[in-house]
One Martini backbone bead per residue (centre of mass of N, CA, C, O) as a GRO file, in nm:
protein
  381
    1MET     BB    1   0.087   0.038   0.026
    2THR     BB    2   0.076   0.359   0.002
    3ALA     BB    3   0.216   0.610   0.149
    4VAL     BB    4   0.090   0.804   0.426
    5GLU     BB    5   0.108   1.116   0.552
    6GLY     BB    6   0.070   1.214   0.872
    7LYS     BB    7  -0.242   1.257   1.032
    8CYS     BB    8  -0.480   1.038   1.232
    9THR     BB    9  -0.742   0.955   1.375
   10PRO     BB   10  -0.904   0.661   1.428
   11ARG     BB   11  -1.185   0.737   1.301
   12PHE     BB   12  -1.007   0.816   1.018
   13GLU     BB   13  -0.881   0.556   0.884
   14PRO     BB   14  -1.059   0.507   0.630
   15LEU     BB   15  -0.965   0.771   0.497
   16ARG     BB   16  -0.674   0.679   0.464
   17ALA     BB   17  -0.721   0.421   0.308
   18ALA     BB   18  -0.844   0.558   0.062
   19LEU     BB   19  -0.618   0.721  -0.027
   20ALA     BB   20  -0.404   0.501  -0.056
   21ALA     BB   21  -0.573   0.346  -0.279
   22HIS     BB   22  -0.561   0.558  -0.488
   23LEU     BB   23  -0.266   0.587  -0.510
   24GLU     BB   24  -0.205   0.289  -0.585
   25SER     BB   25  -0.398   0.284  -0.845
   26GLY     BB   26  -0.369   0.608  -0.968
   27ASP     BB   27  -0.603   0.796  -0.948
   28GLU     BB   28  -0.389   0.915  -0.774
   29LEU     BB   29  -0.111   1.114  -0.751
   30GLY     BB   30  -0.174   1.367  -0.565
   31ALA     BB   31  -0.253   1.453  -0.206
   32ALA     BB   32  -0.488   1.627   0.019
   33ILE     BB   33  -0.618   1.607   0.365
   34VAL     BB   34  -0.876   1.779   0.573
   35VAL     BB   35  -0.987   1.764   0.915
   36ASP     BB   36  -1.176   2.000   1.103
   37VAL     BB   37  -1.258   1.998   1.457
   38ASP     BB   38  -1.298   2.277   1.617
   39GLY     BB   39  -0.966   2.334   1.569
   40VAL     BB   40  -0.899   2.028   1.514
   41MET     BB   41  -0.668   1.821   1.335
   42GLU     BB   42  -0.757   1.499   1.265
   43VAL     BB   43  -0.674   1.565   0.972
   44ASP     BB   44  -0.330   1.537   0.794
   45LEU     BB   45  -0.290   1.454   0.465
   46TRP     BB   46  -0.019   1.307   0.246
   47GLY     BB   47   0.047   1.205  -0.099
   48GLY     BB   48   0.266   1.102  -0.344
   49HIS     BB   49   0.292   1.305  -0.647
   50ALA     BB   50   0.400   1.621  -0.804
   51ASP     BB   51   0.435   1.442  -1.067
   52GLU     BB   52   0.397   1.249  -1.348
   53ALA     BB   53   0.694   1.109  -1.331
   54ARG     BB   54   0.747   1.047  -1.014
   55SER     BB   55   1.007   1.234  -0.901
   56ALA     BB   56   0.810   1.386  -0.682
   57PRO     BB   57   0.708   1.447  -0.390
   58TRP     BB   58   0.455   1.497  -0.182
   59GLY     BB   59   0.429   1.739   0.041
   60GLU     BB   60   0.343   1.921   0.307
   61ASP     BB   61   0.381   2.213   0.110
   62THR     BB   62   0.208   2.149  -0.128
   63VAL     BB   63   0.075   2.300  -0.411
   64VAL     BB   64  -0.209   2.416  -0.604
   65ASN     BB   65  -0.429   2.473  -0.839
   66LEU     BB   66  -0.781   2.548  -0.764
   67TRP     BB   67  -0.950   2.682  -0.916
   68SER     BB   68  -1.285   2.716  -0.811
   69ALA     BB   69  -1.199   2.716  -0.512
   70THR     BB   70  -1.120   3.016  -0.512
   71LYS     BB   71  -1.405   3.135  -0.459
   72THR     BB   72  -1.393   3.099  -0.141
   73LEU     BB   73  -1.187   3.337  -0.094
   74SER     BB   74  -1.337   3.571  -0.242
   75SER     BB   75  -1.596   3.559  -0.067
   76LEU     BB   76  -1.449   3.596   0.201
   77ALA     BB   77  -1.354   3.890   0.132
   78ALA     BB   78  -1.636   4.013   0.103
   79LEU     BB   79  -1.736   3.948   0.389
   80VAL     BB   80  -1.531   4.108   0.544
   81LEU     BB   81  -1.634   4.380   0.411
   82VAL     BB   82  -1.917   4.356   0.520
   83ASP     BB   83  -1.847   4.344   0.827
   84ARG     BB   84  -1.717   4.637   0.805
   85GLY     BB   85  -1.910   4.823   0.602
   86ALA     BB   86  -1.803   4.849   0.306
   87LEU     BB   87  -2.027   4.642   0.227
   88ASP     BB   88  -2.340   4.567   0.061
   89LEU     BB   89  -2.549   4.309  -0.034
   90ASP     BB   90  -2.810   4.525  -0.097
   91ARG     BB   91  -2.638   4.685  -0.286
   92PRO     BB   92  -2.536   4.831  -0.559
   93VAL     BB   93  -2.257   4.801  -0.755
   94ALA     BB   94  -2.257   5.105  -0.860
   95GLU     BB   95  -2.190   5.246  -0.600
   96TYR     BB   96  -1.871   5.126  -0.628
   97TRP     BB   97  -1.919   5.092  -0.972
   98PRO     BB   98  -2.033   5.304  -1.184
   99GLU     BB   99  -1.980   5.165  -1.477
  100PHE     BB  100  -2.184   4.914  -1.419
  101GLY     BB  101  -2.470   5.066  -1.485
  102ALA     BB  102  -2.484   4.975  -1.750
  103GLN     BB  103  -2.713   4.808  -1.944
  104GLY     BB  104  -2.918   4.775  -1.692
  105LYS     BB  105  -2.724   4.730  -1.409
  106GLN     BB  106  -2.813   4.925  -1.162
  107ASP     BB  107  -2.959   4.684  -0.971
  108ILE     BB  108  -2.725   4.511  -0.920
  109GLU     BB  109  -2.627   4.326  -0.662
  110VAL     BB  110  -2.392   4.194  -0.465
  111ARG     BB  111  -2.558   3.924  -0.423
  112HIS     BB  112  -2.557   3.840  -0.731
  113VAL     BB  113  -2.259   3.788  -0.757
  114LEU     BB  114  -2.228   3.567  -0.535
  115ALA     BB  115  -2.487   3.392  -0.669
  116HIS     BB  116  -2.497   3.388  -0.988
  117THR     BB  117  -2.745   3.631  -1.065
  118SER     BB  118  -2.647   3.868  -1.271
  119GLY     BB  119  -2.598   3.774  -1.597
  120LEU     BB  120  -2.247   3.731  -1.577
  121SER     BB  121  -2.113   3.434  -1.700
  122GLY     BB  122  -1.975   3.599  -1.935
  123TRP     BB  123  -1.818   3.706  -2.205
  124GLN     BB  124  -1.827   3.895  -2.469
  125GLN     BB  125  -1.787   3.854  -2.779
  126PRO     BB  126  -1.478   3.912  -2.792
  127PHE     BB  127  -1.260   3.712  -2.586
  128THR     BB  128  -0.944   3.682  -2.432
  129MET     BB  129  -0.670   3.609  -2.261
  130ASP     BB  130  -0.554   3.900  -2.287
  131ASP     BB  131  -0.793   4.026  -2.157
  132LEU     BB  132  -0.773   3.874  -1.887
  133TYR     BB  133  -0.479   3.961  -1.812
  134ASP     BB  134  -0.634   4.245  -1.819
  135TRP     BB  135  -0.784   4.397  -1.581
  136PRO     BB  136  -0.919   4.653  -1.706
  137THR     BB  137  -1.047   4.511  -1.945
  138ALA     BB  138  -1.219   4.292  -1.793
  139SER     BB  139  -1.394   4.500  -1.638
  140ALA     BB  140  -1.497   4.688  -1.867
  141ARG     BB  141  -1.658   4.467  -2.019
  142LEU     BB  142  -1.854   4.413  -1.793
  143ALA     BB  143  -1.964   4.711  -1.765
  144GLU     BB  144  -2.070   4.706  -2.085
  145GLN     BB  145  -2.262   4.482  -2.025
  146ALA     BB  146  -2.526   4.278  -2.065
  147PRO     BB  147  -2.741   4.086  -1.947
  148TRP     BB  148  -2.866   3.738  -2.017
  149TRP     BB  149  -3.051   3.793  -1.769
  150LYS     BB  150  -3.249   3.839  -1.518
  151PRO     BB  151  -3.173   3.953  -1.232
  152GLY     BB  152  -3.245   3.728  -0.967
  153THR     BB  153  -3.402   3.464  -1.107
  154ALA     BB  154  -3.125   3.313  -1.170
  155SER     BB  155  -2.875   3.087  -1.210
  156GLY     BB  156  -2.529   3.129  -1.344
  157TYR     BB  157  -2.248   3.026  -1.371
  158HIS     BB  158  -1.937   3.221  -1.286
  159MET     BB  159  -1.683   3.074  -1.384
  160GLN     BB  160  -1.487   3.358  -1.449
  161THR     BB  161  -1.630   3.630  -1.352
  162GLN     BB  162  -1.648   3.639  -1.038
  163GLY     BB  163  -1.356   3.737  -0.972
  164GLN     BB  164  -1.377   4.010  -1.121
  165LEU     BB  165  -1.619   4.121  -0.961
  166VAL     BB  166  -1.511   4.095  -0.677
  167GLY     BB  167  -1.236   4.226  -0.715
  168GLU     BB  168  -1.340   4.502  -0.795
  169LEU     BB  169  -1.478   4.561  -0.533
  170VAL     BB  170  -1.222   4.531  -0.350
  171ARG     BB  171  -1.082   4.765  -0.481
  172ARG     BB  172  -1.292   5.000  -0.452
  173VAL     BB  173  -1.311   4.957  -0.099
  174SER     BB  174  -0.985   4.905  -0.019
  175GLY     BB  175  -0.730   4.966  -0.232
  176ARG     BB  176  -0.693   4.659  -0.316
  177THR     BB  177  -0.616   4.368  -0.418
  178LEU     BB  178  -0.728   4.055  -0.393
  179ALA     BB  179  -0.446   3.950  -0.322
  180GLU     BB  180  -0.379   4.143  -0.094
  181PHE     BB  181  -0.623   4.079   0.089
  182VAL     BB  182  -0.588   3.789   0.127
  183GLU     BB  183  -0.304   3.801   0.251
  184THR     BB  184  -0.356   4.027   0.491
  185GLU     BB  185  -0.679   3.928   0.593
  186ILE     BB  186  -0.639   3.606   0.588
  187ALA     BB  187  -0.373   3.445   0.566
  188GLY     BB  188  -0.215   3.581   0.791
  189PRO     BB  189  -0.411   3.561   1.040
  190LEU     BB  190  -0.474   3.237   0.978
  191ASP     BB  191  -0.224   3.074   0.879
  192ALA     BB  192  -0.263   3.040   0.545
  193ASP     BB  193  -0.188   2.850   0.259
  194VAL     BB  194  -0.293   3.113   0.059
  195GLN     BB  195  -0.342   3.228  -0.287
  196ILE     BB  196  -0.347   3.471  -0.542
  197GLY     BB  197  -0.191   3.322  -0.717
  198ALA     BB  198   0.190   3.328  -0.734
  199ARG     BB  199   0.478   3.328  -0.585
  200GLU     BB  200   0.791   3.269  -0.699
  201THR     BB  201   0.890   3.136  -0.426
  202ASP     BB  202   0.653   2.884  -0.478
  203TRP     BB  203   0.692   2.728  -0.736
  204ARG     BB  204   0.859   2.474  -0.635
  205ARG     BB  205   0.570   2.368  -0.475
  206ILE     BB  206   0.412   2.307  -0.738
  207ALA     BB  207   0.169   2.104  -0.857
  208PRO     BB  208   0.105   2.001  -1.146
  209LEU     BB  209  -0.159   1.958  -1.356
  210VAL     BB  210  -0.366   1.656  -1.461
  211ALA     BB  211  -0.547   1.645  -1.741
  212PRO     BB  212  -0.797   1.545  -1.903
  213PRO     BB  213  -0.948   1.515  -2.177
  214ILE     BB  214  -1.128   1.738  -2.407
  215ALA     BB  215  -1.386   1.789  -2.570
  216GLY     BB  216  -1.516   1.918  -2.815
  217ILE     BB  217  -1.718   2.137  -2.961
  218PRO     BB  218  -2.010   2.114  -3.079
  219ALA     BB  219  -2.160   2.221  -3.376
  220ASP     BB  220  -2.473   2.214  -3.246
  221LEU     BB  221  -2.466   2.433  -3.072
  222ASP     BB  222  -2.637   2.681  -2.908
  223LEU     BB  223  -2.520   3.003  -2.928
  224GLU     BB  224  -2.757   3.137  -2.726
  225ALA     BB  225  -2.699   2.988  -2.495
  226ILE     BB  226  -2.578   3.013  -2.193
  227PHE     BB  227  -2.371   2.798  -2.197
  228THR     BB  228  -2.229   2.871  -2.447
  229ARG     BB  229  -2.169   3.168  -2.377
  230THR     BB  230  -1.988   3.099  -2.138
  231LEU     BB  231  -1.779   2.919  -2.252
  232LEU     BB  232  -1.686   3.114  -2.478
  233GLY     BB  233  -1.655   3.354  -2.231
  234SER     BB  234  -1.431   3.136  -2.113
  235PRO     BB  235  -1.082   3.111  -2.180
  236ALA     BB  236  -0.981   2.935  -1.971
  237ARG     BB  237  -0.733   2.671  -1.983
  238ASP     BB  238  -0.532   2.411  -1.909
  239GLU     BB  239  -0.288   2.531  -2.075
  240HIS     BB  240  -0.262   2.797  -1.877
  241VAL     BB  241  -0.159   2.641  -1.658
  242ASP     BB  242   0.147   2.666  -1.514
  243THR     BB  243   0.228   2.950  -1.587
  244PRO     BB  244   0.367   3.244  -1.547
  245GLN     BB  245   0.122   3.427  -1.629
  246TRP     BB  246  -0.086   3.283  -1.441
  247ARG     BB  247   0.064   3.332  -1.166
  248HIS     BB  248   0.074   3.653  -1.197
  249ALA     BB  249  -0.211   3.652  -1.182
  250GLU     BB  250  -0.568   3.771  -1.114
  251PHE     BB  251  -0.791   3.510  -1.030
  252GLY     BB  252  -1.073   3.474  -0.834
  253ALA     BB  253  -1.182   3.189  -0.991
  254LEU     BB  254  -0.885   3.019  -1.066
  255ASN     BB  255  -0.565   3.113  -0.930
  256GLY     BB  256  -0.550   2.964  -0.675
  257HIS     BB  257  -0.325   2.876  -0.405
  258GLY     BB  258  -0.290   2.551  -0.239
  259ASN     BB  259  -0.410   2.354   0.031
  260ALA     BB  260  -0.597   2.185   0.266
  261ARG     BB  261  -0.486   2.323   0.504
  262GLY     BB  262  -0.521   2.618   0.406
  263MET     BB  263  -0.826   2.597   0.352
  264ALA     BB  264  -0.914   2.517   0.630
  265ARG     BB  265  -0.794   2.760   0.793
  266ALA     BB  266  -0.971   2.969   0.646
  267LEU     BB  267  -1.274   2.817   0.631
  268SER     BB  268  -1.317   2.772   0.949
  269LEU     BB  269  -1.437   3.051   0.988
  270ILE     BB  270  -1.733   2.940   0.914
  271SER     BB  271  -1.766   2.683   1.093
  272ARG     BB  272  -1.696   2.897   1.350
  273ARG     BB  273  -1.859   3.167   1.330
  274GLY     BB  274  -1.578   3.378   1.273
  275GLU     BB  275  -1.364   3.196   1.453
  276ALA     BB  276  -0.996   3.146   1.398
  277ASN     BB  277  -0.698   3.104   1.516
  278GLY     BB  278  -0.767   3.364   1.720
  279ARG     BB  279  -0.963   3.499   1.494
  280ARG     BB  280  -1.188   3.761   1.419
  281LEU     BB  281  -1.368   3.823   1.090
  282LEU     BB  282  -1.664   3.737   1.176
  283SER     BB  283  -1.977   3.747   1.236
  284PRO     BB  284  -2.251   3.561   1.282
  285GLU     BB  285  -2.431   3.734   1.102
  286THR     BB  286  -2.258   3.708   0.843
  287VAL     BB  287  -2.270   3.400   0.832
  288ASP     BB  288  -2.573   3.374   0.797
  289ARG     BB  289  -2.598   3.503   0.517
  290ILE     BB  290  -2.494   3.255   0.348
  291PHE     BB  291  -2.801   3.115   0.393
  292ASP     BB  292  -2.930   3.300   0.196
  293VAL     BB  293  -3.142   3.211  -0.045
  294GLN     BB  294  -3.099   3.292  -0.403
  295ALA     BB  295  -3.097   3.003  -0.534
  296ASP     BB  296  -3.331   2.725  -0.653
  297GLY     BB  297  -3.209   2.527  -0.904
  298VAL     BB  298  -3.131   2.510  -1.227
  299ASP     BB  299  -2.867   2.581  -1.360
  300LEU     BB  300  -2.789   2.751  -1.657
  301VAL     BB  301  -2.501   2.616  -1.678
  302LEU     BB  302  -2.477   2.333  -1.527
  303GLY     BB  303  -2.758   2.169  -1.537
  304VAL     BB  304  -2.806   2.165  -1.211
  305PRO     BB  305  -2.895   2.150  -0.903
  306VAL     BB  306  -2.874   2.464  -0.707
  307ARG     BB  307  -2.798   2.610  -0.386
  308TRP     BB  308  -2.767   2.955  -0.328
  309GLY     BB  309  -2.581   3.163  -0.164
  310MET     BB  310  -2.326   3.361  -0.016
  311GLY     BB  311  -2.071   3.237  -0.218
  312TYR     BB  312  -2.221   2.958  -0.183
  313ALA     BB  313  -2.313   2.639  -0.161
  314LEU     BB  314  -2.570   2.441  -0.057
  315ALA     BB  315  -2.691   2.177   0.087
  316ASP     BB  316  -2.794   1.910  -0.158
  317PRO     BB  317  -2.875   1.607  -0.268
  318LYS     BB  318  -2.913   1.706  -0.566
  319THR     BB  319  -2.603   1.761  -0.586
  320ILE     BB  320  -2.471   1.601  -0.313
  321PRO     BB  321  -2.559   1.302  -0.185
  322ASP     BB  322  -2.313   1.267   0.041
  323MET     BB  323  -2.430   1.534   0.161
  324PRO     BB  324  -2.560   1.646   0.413
  325THR     BB  325  -2.780   1.806   0.575
  326GLY     BB  326  -2.767   2.144   0.657
  327THR     BB  327  -2.523   2.377   0.777
  328ILE     BB  328  -2.393   2.382   0.460
  329CYS     BB  329  -2.093   2.483   0.283
  330PHE     BB  330  -1.957   2.514  -0.060
  331TRP     BB  331  -1.689   2.426  -0.289
  332VAL     BB  332  -1.544   2.365  -0.618
  333GLY     BB  333  -1.306   2.211  -0.837
  334ARG     BB  334  -1.154   2.116  -1.092
  335GLY     BB  335  -1.141   1.765  -1.045
  336GLY     BB  336  -1.226   1.789  -0.702
  337SER     BB  337  -1.196   1.996  -0.528
  338ILE     BB  338  -1.249   2.102  -0.181
  339VAL     BB  339  -1.462   2.298   0.051
  340MET     BB  340  -1.623   2.227   0.366
  341MET     BB  341  -1.889   2.380   0.583
  342ASP     BB  342  -1.992   2.263   0.907
  343LEU     BB  343  -2.178   2.414   1.160
  344ASP     BB  344  -2.307   2.196   1.333
  345ARG     BB  345  -2.004   2.054   1.370
  346ARG     BB  346  -1.757   2.215   1.318
  347VAL     BB  347  -1.670   2.136   1.021
  348THR     BB  348  -1.367   2.089   0.800
  349PHE     BB  349  -1.332   1.997   0.441
  350ALA     BB  350  -1.038   1.918   0.260
  351TYR     BB  351  -0.932   1.892  -0.101
  352THR     BB  352  -0.634   1.813  -0.290
  353MET     BB  353  -0.504   1.793  -0.635
  354ASN     BB  354  -0.347   1.689  -0.958
  355ARG     BB  355  -0.550   1.479  -1.052
  356LEU     BB  356  -0.806   1.505  -1.250
  357GLY     BB  357  -1.137   1.460  -1.239
  358ASP     BB  358  -1.441   1.352  -1.288
  359GLY     BB  359  -1.699   1.583  -1.273
  360LEU     BB  360  -1.881   1.859  -1.198
  361LEU     BB  361  -1.919   1.806  -0.850
  362GLY     BB  362  -1.704   1.637  -0.830
  363SER     BB  363  -1.562   1.336  -0.778
  364GLU     BB  364  -1.564   1.014  -0.676
  365ARG     BB  365  -1.344   1.083  -0.467
  366THR     BB  366  -1.486   1.305  -0.324
  367HIS     BB  367  -1.742   1.150  -0.236
  368GLY     BB  368  -1.589   0.926  -0.081
  369TYR     BB  369  -1.465   1.117   0.130
  370ILE     BB  370  -1.726   1.220   0.245
  371ARG     BB  371  -1.837   0.958   0.349
  372HIS     BB  372  -1.609   0.901   0.550
  373VAL     BB  373  -1.641   1.150   0.731
  374TYR     BB  374  -1.956   1.085   0.814
  375GLU     BB  375  -1.900   0.795   0.924
  376ALA     BB  376  -1.720   0.895   1.157
  377LEU     BB  377  -1.906   1.104   1.293
  378ASP     BB  378  -2.156   0.920   1.335
  379ALA     BB  379  -2.010   0.692   1.509
  380THR     BB  380  -1.924   0.928   1.743
  381ASN     BB  381  -2.231   1.086   1.802
   0.00000   0.00000   0.00000
């Protein structure tokens, strides 16, 4: 059996065994799993390899590009500003970003951006990676754009635009970039190994992602469908990741870097109702706002039922059957990474890996690990 390093309390031994089995079979290349129970890391495991050639071990401080799990950090940054009174979830975005009010967007509120209901799920074509790499251009294009459906009436996953929208709000009200804000106001105070983009000094410990092949876009797709417009208006692809330009960029929806331990240390702030690692960054009232349901139905982009709160999806058996109901919020990254916050049990579960799996909202590995977490918790409660 492949060695798994780190620590694990006895009740979570089946979780360790599951990770070891996936590493042994090759389903996992390298991975890390953390389960934080009310501030105690009962699970802090890692193993496998950091590269496809299997020449470098996945170490204790190995990090990866988080893809859409990055959104959990960007949403947390927005909530910190909400808690400080700098942002109001129920005020129009245009009050903070006047140019945004163009094309009938004057009534889109901050909560619509966090809940993927603003109608801006992709950039209007033509829009290229060069445009995405240029922050002013990417923001200006969204400010000039009309929404693709009536804001607030339905969710349509803001695959790559949400980080730009949240990041622009953070810049407008704090005077700092999203990357700077996450570093100084979240990662630093919580001693969490997470960042937006990646400092060059950390490149040596980034495990490149190994992605499965993606089928081409069918020729008969409806070009006016929200899904198609979102996909074509979201230019970042696997080949862009792990390049210097990508790591230097600031994509609040896409290019966060971290590991399971760092994500758990940052997001346990929510599981523990605003206070973690000796620091209070959110009031319980702000945490409660996360669970104000903003959309509940089939997402126009994802095509599956998702219950959206403020910045996070909320537990729903129609979305992820292995996740129990309760006061639980979460989000996933391409390939299976996840961070899940269970406020009823004060538990935070995080999983990061470098071999991307299949599955729209987490891979089979992700769902299996979730089952093991709750089997352990239920057996001892």
